[in-house]
Short mmCIF file of C-alpha atoms in Angstrom, two decimals:
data_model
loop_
_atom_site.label_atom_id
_atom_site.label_comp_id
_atom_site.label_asym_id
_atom_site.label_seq_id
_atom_site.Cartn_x
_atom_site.Cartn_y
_atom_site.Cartn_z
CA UNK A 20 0.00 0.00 0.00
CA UNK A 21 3.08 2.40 1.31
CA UNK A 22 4.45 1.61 -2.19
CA UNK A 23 1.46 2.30 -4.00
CA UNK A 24 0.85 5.90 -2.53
CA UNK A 25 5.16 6.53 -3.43
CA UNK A 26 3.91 5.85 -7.23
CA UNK A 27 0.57 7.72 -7.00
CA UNK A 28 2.23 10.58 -5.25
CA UNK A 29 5.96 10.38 -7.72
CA UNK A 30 3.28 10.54 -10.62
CA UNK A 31 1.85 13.80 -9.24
CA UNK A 32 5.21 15.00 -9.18
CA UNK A 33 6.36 13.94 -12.64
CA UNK A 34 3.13 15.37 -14.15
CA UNK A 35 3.31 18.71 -11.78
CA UNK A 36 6.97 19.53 -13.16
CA UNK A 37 5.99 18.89 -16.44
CA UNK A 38 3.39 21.44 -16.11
CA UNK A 39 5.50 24.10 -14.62
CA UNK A 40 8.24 23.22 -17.63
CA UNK A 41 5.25 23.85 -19.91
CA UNK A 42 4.53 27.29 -18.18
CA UNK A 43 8.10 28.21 -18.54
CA UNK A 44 8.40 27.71 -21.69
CA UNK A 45 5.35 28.69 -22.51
CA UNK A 46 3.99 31.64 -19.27
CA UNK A 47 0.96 33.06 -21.15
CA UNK A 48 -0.83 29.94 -20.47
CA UNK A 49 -0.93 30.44 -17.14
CA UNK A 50 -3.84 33.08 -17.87
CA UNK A 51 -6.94 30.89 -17.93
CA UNK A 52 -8.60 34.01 -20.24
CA UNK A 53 -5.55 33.30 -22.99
CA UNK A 54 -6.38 29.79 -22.71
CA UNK A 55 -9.66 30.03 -23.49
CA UNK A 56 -8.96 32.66 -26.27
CA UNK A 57 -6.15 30.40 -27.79
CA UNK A 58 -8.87 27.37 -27.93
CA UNK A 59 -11.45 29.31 -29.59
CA UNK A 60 -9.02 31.44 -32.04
CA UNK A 61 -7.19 28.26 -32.99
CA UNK A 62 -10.55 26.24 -34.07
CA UNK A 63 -11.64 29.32 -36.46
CA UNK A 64 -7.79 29.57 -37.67
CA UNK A 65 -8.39 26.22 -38.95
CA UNK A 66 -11.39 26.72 -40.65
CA UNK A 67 -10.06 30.09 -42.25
CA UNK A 68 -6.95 28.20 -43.78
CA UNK A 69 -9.30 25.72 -44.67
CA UNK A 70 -11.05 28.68 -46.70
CA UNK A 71 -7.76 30.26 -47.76
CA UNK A 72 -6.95 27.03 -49.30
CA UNK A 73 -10.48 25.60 -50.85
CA UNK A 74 -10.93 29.92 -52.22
CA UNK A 75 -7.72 29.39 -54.29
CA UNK A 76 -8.09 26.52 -55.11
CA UNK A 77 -11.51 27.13 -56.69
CA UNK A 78 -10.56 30.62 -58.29
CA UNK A 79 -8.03 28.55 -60.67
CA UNK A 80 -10.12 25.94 -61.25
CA UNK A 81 -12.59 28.57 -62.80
CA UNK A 82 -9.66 30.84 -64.53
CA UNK A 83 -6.65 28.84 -64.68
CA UNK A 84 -5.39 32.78 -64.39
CA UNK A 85 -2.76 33.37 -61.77
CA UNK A 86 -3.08 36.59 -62.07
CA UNK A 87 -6.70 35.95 -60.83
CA UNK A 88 -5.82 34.09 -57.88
CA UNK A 89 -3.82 37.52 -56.59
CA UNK A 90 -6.73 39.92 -57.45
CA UNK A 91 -8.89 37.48 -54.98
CA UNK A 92 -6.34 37.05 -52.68
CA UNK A 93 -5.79 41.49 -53.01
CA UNK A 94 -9.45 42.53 -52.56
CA UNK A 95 -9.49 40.57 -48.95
CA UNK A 96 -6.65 43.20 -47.69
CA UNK A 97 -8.15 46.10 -49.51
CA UNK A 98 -10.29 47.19 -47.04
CA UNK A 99 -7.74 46.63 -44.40
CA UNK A 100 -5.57 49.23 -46.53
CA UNK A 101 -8.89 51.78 -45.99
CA UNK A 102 -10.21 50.84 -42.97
CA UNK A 103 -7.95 49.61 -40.85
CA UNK A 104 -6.54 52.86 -39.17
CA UNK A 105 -10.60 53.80 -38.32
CA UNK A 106 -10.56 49.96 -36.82
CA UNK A 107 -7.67 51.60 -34.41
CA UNK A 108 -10.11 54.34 -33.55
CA UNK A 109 -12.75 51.77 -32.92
CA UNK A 110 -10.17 49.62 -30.57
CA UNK A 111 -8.69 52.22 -28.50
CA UNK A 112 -12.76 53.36 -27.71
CA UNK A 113 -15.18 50.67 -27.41
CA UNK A 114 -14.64 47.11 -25.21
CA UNK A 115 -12.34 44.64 -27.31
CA UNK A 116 -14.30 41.79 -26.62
CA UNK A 117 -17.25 43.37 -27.71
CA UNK A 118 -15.96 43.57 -30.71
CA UNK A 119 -14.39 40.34 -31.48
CA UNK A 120 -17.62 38.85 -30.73
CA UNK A 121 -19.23 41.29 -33.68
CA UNK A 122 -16.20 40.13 -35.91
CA UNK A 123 -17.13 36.31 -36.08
CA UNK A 124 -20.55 36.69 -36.44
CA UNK A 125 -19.75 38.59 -39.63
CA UNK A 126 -17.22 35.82 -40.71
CA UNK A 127 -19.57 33.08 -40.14
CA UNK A 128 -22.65 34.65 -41.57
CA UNK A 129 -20.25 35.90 -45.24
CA UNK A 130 -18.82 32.34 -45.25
CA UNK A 131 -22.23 30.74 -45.28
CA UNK A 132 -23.33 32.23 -47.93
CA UNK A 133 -20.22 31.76 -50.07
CA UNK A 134 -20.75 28.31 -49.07
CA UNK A 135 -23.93 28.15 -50.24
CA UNK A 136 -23.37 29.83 -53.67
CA UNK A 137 -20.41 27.62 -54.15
CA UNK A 138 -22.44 24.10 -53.53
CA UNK A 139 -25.97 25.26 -55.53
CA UNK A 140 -23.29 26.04 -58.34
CA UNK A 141 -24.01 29.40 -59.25
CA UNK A 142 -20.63 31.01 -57.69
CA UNK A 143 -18.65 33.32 -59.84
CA UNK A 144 -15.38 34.88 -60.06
CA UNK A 145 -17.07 38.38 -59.08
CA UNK A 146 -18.83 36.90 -56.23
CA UNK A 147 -15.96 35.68 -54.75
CA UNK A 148 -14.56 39.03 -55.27
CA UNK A 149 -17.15 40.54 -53.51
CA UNK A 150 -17.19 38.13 -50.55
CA UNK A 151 -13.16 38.41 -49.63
CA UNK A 152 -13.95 42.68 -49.79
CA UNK A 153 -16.35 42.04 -47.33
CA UNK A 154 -14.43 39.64 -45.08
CA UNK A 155 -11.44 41.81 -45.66
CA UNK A 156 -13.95 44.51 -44.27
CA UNK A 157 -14.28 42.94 -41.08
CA UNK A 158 -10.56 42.35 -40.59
CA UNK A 159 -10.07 45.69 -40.82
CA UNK A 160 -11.71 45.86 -37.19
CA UNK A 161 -10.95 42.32 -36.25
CA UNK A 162 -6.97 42.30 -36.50
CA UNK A 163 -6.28 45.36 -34.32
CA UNK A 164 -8.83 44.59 -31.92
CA UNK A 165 -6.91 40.94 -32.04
CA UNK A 166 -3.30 42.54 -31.04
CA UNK A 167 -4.50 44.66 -28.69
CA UNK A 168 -6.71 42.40 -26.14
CA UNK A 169 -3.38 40.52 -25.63
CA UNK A 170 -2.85 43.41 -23.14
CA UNK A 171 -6.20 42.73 -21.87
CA UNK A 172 -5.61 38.76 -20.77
CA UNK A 173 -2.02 38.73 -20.07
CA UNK A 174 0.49 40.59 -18.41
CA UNK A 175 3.21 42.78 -19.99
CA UNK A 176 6.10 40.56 -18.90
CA UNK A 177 4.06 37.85 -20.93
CA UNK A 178 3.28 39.51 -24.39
CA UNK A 179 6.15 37.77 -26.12
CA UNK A 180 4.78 34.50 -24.87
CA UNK A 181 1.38 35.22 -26.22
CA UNK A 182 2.24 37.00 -29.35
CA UNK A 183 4.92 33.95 -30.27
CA UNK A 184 2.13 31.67 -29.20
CA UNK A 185 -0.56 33.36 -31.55
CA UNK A 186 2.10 33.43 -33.95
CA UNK A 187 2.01 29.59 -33.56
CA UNK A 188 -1.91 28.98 -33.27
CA UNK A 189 -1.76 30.64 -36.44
CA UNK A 190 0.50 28.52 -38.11
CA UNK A 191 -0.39 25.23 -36.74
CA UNK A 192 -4.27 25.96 -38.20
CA UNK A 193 -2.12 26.20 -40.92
CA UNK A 194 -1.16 22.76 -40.64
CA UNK A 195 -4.09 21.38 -40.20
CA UNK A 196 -6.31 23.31 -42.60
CA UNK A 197 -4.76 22.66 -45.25
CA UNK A 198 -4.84 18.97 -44.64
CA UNK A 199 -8.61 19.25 -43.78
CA UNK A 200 -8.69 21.11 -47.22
CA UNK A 201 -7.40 18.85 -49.06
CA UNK A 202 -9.85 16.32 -48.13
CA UNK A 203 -12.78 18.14 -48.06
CA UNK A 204 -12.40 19.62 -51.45
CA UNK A 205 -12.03 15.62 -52.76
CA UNK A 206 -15.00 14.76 -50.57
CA UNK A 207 -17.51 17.55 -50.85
CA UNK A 208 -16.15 20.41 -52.63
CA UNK A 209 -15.10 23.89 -52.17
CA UNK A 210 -18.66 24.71 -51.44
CA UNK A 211 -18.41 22.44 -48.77
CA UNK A 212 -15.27 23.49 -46.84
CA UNK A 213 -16.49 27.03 -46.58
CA UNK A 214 -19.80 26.24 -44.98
CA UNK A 215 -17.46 24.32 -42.59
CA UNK A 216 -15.08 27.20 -41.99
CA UNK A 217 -18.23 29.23 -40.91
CA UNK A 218 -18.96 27.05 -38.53
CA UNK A 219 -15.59 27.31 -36.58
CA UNK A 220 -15.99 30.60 -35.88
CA UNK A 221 -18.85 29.64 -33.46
CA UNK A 222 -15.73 27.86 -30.80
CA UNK A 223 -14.54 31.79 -30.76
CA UNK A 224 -17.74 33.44 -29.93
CA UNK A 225 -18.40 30.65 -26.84
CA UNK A 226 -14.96 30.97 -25.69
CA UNK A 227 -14.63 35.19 -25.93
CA UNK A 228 -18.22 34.73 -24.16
CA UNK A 229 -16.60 32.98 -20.76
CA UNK A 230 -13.54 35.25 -20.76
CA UNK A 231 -13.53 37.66 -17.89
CA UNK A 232 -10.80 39.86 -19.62
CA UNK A 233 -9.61 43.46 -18.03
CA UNK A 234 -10.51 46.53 -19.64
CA UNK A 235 -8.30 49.23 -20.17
CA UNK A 236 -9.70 52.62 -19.67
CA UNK A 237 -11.32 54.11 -23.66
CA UNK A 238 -9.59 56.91 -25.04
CA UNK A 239 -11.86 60.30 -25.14
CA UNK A 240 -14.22 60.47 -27.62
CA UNK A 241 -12.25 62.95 -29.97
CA UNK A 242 -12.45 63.11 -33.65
CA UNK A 243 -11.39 60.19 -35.42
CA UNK A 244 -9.03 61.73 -37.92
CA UNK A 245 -7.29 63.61 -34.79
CA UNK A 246 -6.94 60.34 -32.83
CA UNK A 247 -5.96 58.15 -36.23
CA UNK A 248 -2.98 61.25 -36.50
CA UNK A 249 -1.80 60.75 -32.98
CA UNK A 250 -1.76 56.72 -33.73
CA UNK A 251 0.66 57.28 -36.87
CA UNK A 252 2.87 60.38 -35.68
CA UNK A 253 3.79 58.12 -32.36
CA UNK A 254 4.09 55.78 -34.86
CA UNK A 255 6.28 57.61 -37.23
CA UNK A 256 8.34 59.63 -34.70
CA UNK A 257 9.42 56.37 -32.53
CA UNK A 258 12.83 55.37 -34.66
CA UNK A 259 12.64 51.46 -33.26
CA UNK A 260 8.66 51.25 -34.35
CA UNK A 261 9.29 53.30 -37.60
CA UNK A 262 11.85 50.65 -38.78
CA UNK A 263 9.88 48.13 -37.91
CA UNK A 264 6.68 49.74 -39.40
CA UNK A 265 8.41 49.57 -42.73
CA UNK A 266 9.53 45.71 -41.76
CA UNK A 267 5.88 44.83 -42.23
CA UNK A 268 5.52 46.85 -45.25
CA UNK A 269 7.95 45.10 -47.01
CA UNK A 270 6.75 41.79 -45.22
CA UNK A 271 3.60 42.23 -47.04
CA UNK A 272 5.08 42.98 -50.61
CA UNK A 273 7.27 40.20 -50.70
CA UNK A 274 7.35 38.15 -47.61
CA UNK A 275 3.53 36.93 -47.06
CA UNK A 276 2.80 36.92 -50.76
CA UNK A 277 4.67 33.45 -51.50
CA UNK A 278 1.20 31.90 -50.16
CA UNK A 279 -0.67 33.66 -52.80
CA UNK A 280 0.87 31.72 -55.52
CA UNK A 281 1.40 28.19 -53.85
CA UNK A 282 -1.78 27.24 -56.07
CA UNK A 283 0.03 28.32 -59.03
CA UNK A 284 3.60 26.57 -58.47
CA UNK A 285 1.46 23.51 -57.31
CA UNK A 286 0.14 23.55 -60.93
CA UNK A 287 2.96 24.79 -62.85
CA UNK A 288 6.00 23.69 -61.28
CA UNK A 289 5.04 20.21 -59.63
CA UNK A 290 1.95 19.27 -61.75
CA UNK A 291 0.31 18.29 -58.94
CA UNK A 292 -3.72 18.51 -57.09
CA UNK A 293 -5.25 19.92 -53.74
CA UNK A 294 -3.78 17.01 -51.92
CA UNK A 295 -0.08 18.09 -52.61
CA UNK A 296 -0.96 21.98 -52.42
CA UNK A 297 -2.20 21.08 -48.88
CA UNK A 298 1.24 19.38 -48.03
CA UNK A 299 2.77 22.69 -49.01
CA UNK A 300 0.93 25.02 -46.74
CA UNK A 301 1.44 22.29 -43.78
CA UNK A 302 4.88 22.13 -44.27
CA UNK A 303 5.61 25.74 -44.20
CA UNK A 304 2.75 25.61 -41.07
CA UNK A 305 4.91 22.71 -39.27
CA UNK A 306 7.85 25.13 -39.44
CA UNK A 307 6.43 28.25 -37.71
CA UNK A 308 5.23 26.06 -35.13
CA UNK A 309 8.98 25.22 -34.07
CA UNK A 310 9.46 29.27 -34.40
CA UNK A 311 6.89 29.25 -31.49
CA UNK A 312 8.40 27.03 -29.50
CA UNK A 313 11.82 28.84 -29.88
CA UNK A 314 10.22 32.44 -29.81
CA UNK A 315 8.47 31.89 -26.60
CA UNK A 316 10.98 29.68 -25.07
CA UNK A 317 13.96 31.62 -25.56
CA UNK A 318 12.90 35.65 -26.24
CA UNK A 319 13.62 36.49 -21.90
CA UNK A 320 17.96 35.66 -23.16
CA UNK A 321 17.74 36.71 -26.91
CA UNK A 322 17.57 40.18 -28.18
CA UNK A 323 15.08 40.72 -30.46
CA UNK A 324 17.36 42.16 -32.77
CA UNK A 325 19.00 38.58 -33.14
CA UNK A 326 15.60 37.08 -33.58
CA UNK A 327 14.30 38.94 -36.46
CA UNK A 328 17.22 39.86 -38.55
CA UNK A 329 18.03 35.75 -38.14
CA UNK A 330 14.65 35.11 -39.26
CA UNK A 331 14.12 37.54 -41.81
CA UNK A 332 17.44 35.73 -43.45
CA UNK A 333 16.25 32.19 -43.08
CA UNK A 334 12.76 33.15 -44.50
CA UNK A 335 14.47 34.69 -47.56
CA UNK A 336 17.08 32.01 -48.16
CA UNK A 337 14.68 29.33 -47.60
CA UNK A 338 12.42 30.98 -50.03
CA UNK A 339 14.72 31.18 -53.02
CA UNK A 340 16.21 27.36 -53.08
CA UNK A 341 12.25 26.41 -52.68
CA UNK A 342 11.74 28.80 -56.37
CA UNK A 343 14.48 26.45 -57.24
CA UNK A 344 13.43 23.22 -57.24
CA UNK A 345 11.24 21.09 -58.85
CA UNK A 346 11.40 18.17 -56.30
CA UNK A 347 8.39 18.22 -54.12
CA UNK A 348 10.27 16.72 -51.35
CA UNK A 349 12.72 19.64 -51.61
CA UNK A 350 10.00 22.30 -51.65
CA UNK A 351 8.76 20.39 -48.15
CA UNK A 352 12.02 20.77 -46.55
CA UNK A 353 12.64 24.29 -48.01
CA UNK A 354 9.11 25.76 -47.04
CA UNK A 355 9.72 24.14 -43.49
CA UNK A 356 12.79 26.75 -43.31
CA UNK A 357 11.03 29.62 -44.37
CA UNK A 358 7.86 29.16 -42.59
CA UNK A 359 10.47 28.60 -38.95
CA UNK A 360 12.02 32.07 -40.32
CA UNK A 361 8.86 33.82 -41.13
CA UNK A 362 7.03 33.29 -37.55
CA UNK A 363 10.77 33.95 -35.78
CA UNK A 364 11.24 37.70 -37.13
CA UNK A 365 7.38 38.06 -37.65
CA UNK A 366 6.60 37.82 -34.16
CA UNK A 367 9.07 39.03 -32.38
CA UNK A 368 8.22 41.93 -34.52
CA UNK A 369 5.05 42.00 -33.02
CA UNK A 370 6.32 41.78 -29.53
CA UNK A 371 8.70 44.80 -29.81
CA UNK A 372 6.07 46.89 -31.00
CA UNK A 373 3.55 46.37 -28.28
CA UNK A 374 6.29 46.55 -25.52
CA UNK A 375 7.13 50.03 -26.81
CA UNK A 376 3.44 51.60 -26.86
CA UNK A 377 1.55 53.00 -24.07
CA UNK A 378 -1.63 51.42 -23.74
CA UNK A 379 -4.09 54.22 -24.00
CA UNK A 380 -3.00 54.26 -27.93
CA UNK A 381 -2.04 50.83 -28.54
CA UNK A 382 -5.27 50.21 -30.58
CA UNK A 383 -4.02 52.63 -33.02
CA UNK A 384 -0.30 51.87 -33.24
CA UNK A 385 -1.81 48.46 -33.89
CA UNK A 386 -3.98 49.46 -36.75
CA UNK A 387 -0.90 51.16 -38.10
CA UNK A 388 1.20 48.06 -38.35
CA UNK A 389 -1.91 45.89 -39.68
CA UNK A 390 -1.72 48.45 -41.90
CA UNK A 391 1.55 47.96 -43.17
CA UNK A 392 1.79 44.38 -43.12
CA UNK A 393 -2.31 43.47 -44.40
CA UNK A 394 -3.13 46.61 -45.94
CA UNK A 395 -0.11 46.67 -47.96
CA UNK A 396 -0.94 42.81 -49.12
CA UNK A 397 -3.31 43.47 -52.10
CA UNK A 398 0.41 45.18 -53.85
CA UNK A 399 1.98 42.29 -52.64
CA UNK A 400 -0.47 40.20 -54.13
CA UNK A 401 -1.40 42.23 -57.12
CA UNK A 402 2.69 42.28 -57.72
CA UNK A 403 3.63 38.46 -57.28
CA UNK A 404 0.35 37.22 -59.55
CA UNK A 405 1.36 39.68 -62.33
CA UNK A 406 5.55 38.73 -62.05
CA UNK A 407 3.97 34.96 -62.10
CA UNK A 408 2.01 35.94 -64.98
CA UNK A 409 4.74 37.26 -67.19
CA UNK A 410 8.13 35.62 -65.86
CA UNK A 411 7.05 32.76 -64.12
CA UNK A 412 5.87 31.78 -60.25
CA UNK A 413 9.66 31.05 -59.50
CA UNK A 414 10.85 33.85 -60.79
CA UNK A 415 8.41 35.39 -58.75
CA UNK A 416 9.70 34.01 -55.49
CA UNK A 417 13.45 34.32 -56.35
CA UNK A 418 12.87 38.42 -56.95
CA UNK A 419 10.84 38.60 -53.46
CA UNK A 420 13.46 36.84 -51.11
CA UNK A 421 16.20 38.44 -52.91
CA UNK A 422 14.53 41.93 -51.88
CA UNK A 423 13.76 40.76 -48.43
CA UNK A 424 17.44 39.80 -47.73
CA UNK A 425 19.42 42.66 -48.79
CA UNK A 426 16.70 44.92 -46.90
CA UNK A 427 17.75 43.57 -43.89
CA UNK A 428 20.81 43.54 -43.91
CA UNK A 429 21.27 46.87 -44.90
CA UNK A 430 18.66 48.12 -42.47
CA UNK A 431 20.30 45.99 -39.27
CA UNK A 432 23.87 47.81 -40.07
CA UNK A 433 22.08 51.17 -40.58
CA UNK A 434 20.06 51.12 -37.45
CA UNK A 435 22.11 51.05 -34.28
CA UNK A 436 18.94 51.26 -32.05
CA UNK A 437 17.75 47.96 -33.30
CA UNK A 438 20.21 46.27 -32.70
CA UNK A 439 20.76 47.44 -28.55
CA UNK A 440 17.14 46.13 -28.07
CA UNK A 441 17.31 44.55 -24.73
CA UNK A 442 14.79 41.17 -24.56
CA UNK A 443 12.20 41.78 -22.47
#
């Protein structure tokens, strides 16, 4: 019996340090609020790579255009390039949670009726055009309103834990939704997979619903275009944000825009379906998980410096010996090593930025910098579908990490400041 209670109680032990190694590693979970939120987010993450996917995937089945699959892919960050500095506005005033719960209802009810089109076979090019405005619409509000609740359900100490986490949630829905894709299109169709990815935004609204998150105190109820000008002179005046402003700029020209033409270089480079264009969005997925795991593990002894001008040169190396190749085991391996670098700099990006703004105009820095890096993406899309068009999808990708490379570099020898970061 004596020797029974030894296990019970050296299992209790094993599985309590285990937990506390967890925490370390990983010390926004120990925020019941950010567990909740990183349940609920991570279930509609899926079903919006799931969309991402099935949305490409169908807009080249109906124009075997690439240049096509950008103008789609442009008109869902369009409105974030209008709207997405008001969205600030809208954060820095009204109750975050509030208005994430708005944002999925609008998902789910846009999705369902894209879904619907899609299946009754009546869905065309321009209707899908229409639909991504409108989701891009409600990004606008959603993304900033995303960034800044982080301040809401964790401590300071703990953003780079939950922003290399989300970072990570992100990218391991983009494991799985591709996968999920991939099936579903072969089972029942595009149509299909978005009536599914409207109902994952439902595990959101339940979980934002049990969150008891704090509220910081609203902003005064000045004009918008006066607060939306204090959001972008802090913005522009701060050297460390500026630099890292244009970061995301150039992020979303020539860093995020690879996904746009996976569908294409599926097609044209590998000759192969939805099955093998899912492996390609998982692998690159599989990759920025690991970035989590290092990003959250290890940002309290790196700078930040080290973190994003290493992963802003893995991305783009990585990137360019993918263009190269036309083995589709390569292109797992080499999209592995650029999705690791991409989450690495990306959010650790992220982190910097929020640890250097107050919180009474957070919302609005934040709307800046989804401006840069989302409302910036239609270019970035617009440019990679038309360099496919003319010169090739490779081509395409070898021009974009070449760019992406010798910025930073020459912006991590220019910028002292950077560089003396401390971690945080």
């Amino acid at each position: 019996m004596a020797k029974f209670s030894e296990l019970k109680s050296g299992n209790s032990d094993n599985k309590s340090s285990l937990k506390e190694k967890l925490l370390k590693a990983f010390p926004a979970f120990r925020h019941r609020d950010y567990q909740l939120y990183f349940f609920g987010q991570f279930i509609s993450l899926i079903g919006t790579w799931l969309q991402m996917v099935a949305q490409g995937y169908l807009v080249y089945d109906l124009t075997h255009s690439a240049l096509w699959v950008g103008i789609t892919f442009a008109l869902n960050s369009i409105p974030v390039t209008l709207f997405v500095l008001f969205g600030g506005v809208i954060v820095d005033r009204f109750s975050k949670k509030k208005i994430l719960i708005f944002t999925q209802i609008a998902s789910l009810i846009f999705a369902l009726i894209l879904g619907f089109l899609t299946i009754l076979d009546i869905v065309t090019v321009l209707q899908i055009c229409v639909f991504s405005f409108l989701l891009g619409t409600v990004t606008a509000i959603d993304m900033p309103a995303r960034q800044a609740f982080m301040n809401d359900i964790v401590d300071r100490k703990e953003l780079s834990s939950s922003i290399a986490l989300n970072a990570g949630m992100f990218n391991m829905a983009r494991v799985v939704g591709p996968l999920i894709a991939g099936i579903l299109i072969g089972l029942i169709g595009e149509g299909g997979a978005f009536i599914v990815n409207s109902l994952s935004f439902i595990a959101p609204m339940i979980t934002l619903f049990f969150m008891k998150s704090h509220i910081h105190k609203a902003i005064p109820h000045i004009h918008p275009l006066k607060a939306i000008k204090e959001g972008i002179s802090y913005s522009v005046k701060h050297e460390i944000i500026r630099d890292l402003m244009i970061f995301a700029g150039l992020n979303a020209l020539f860093g995020w825009s690879y996904i746009t033409i996976l569908p294409v270089v599926n097609d044209e480079v590998f000759h192969k379906g939805a099955y093998e264009l899912s492996y390609l969005y998982a692998s690159a997925g599989i990759g920025s998980v690991l970035g989590t795991i290092i990003v959250s593990s290890l940002s309290h002894k790196i700078r930040p410096s080290q973190f994003i001008l290493g992963g802003l040169i893995l991305f783009a190396v990585s990137l360019f010996a993918f263009s190269l190749t036309t083995n589709l085991y390569l292109a797992l391996v080499f999209l592995f090593f650029s999705g690791l670098g991409l989450v690495m700099h990306f959010s650790m990006m992220t982190s910097t930025i929020q640890h250097t703004s107050p919180p009474q105009i957070l919302g609005r820095v934040m709307s800046v910098y989804t401006f840069m890096f989302m409302g910036l993406s239609p270019l970035g899309s617009l440019q990679v579908g038309f360099i496919a068009e003319n010169l090739g999808s490779p081509m395409a990708l070898r021009i974009s990490a070449v760019i992406m490379l010798i910025w930073a570099v020459f912006n991590f020898i220019r910028n002292k400041k950077l560089k003396d970061i401390e971690h945080f």
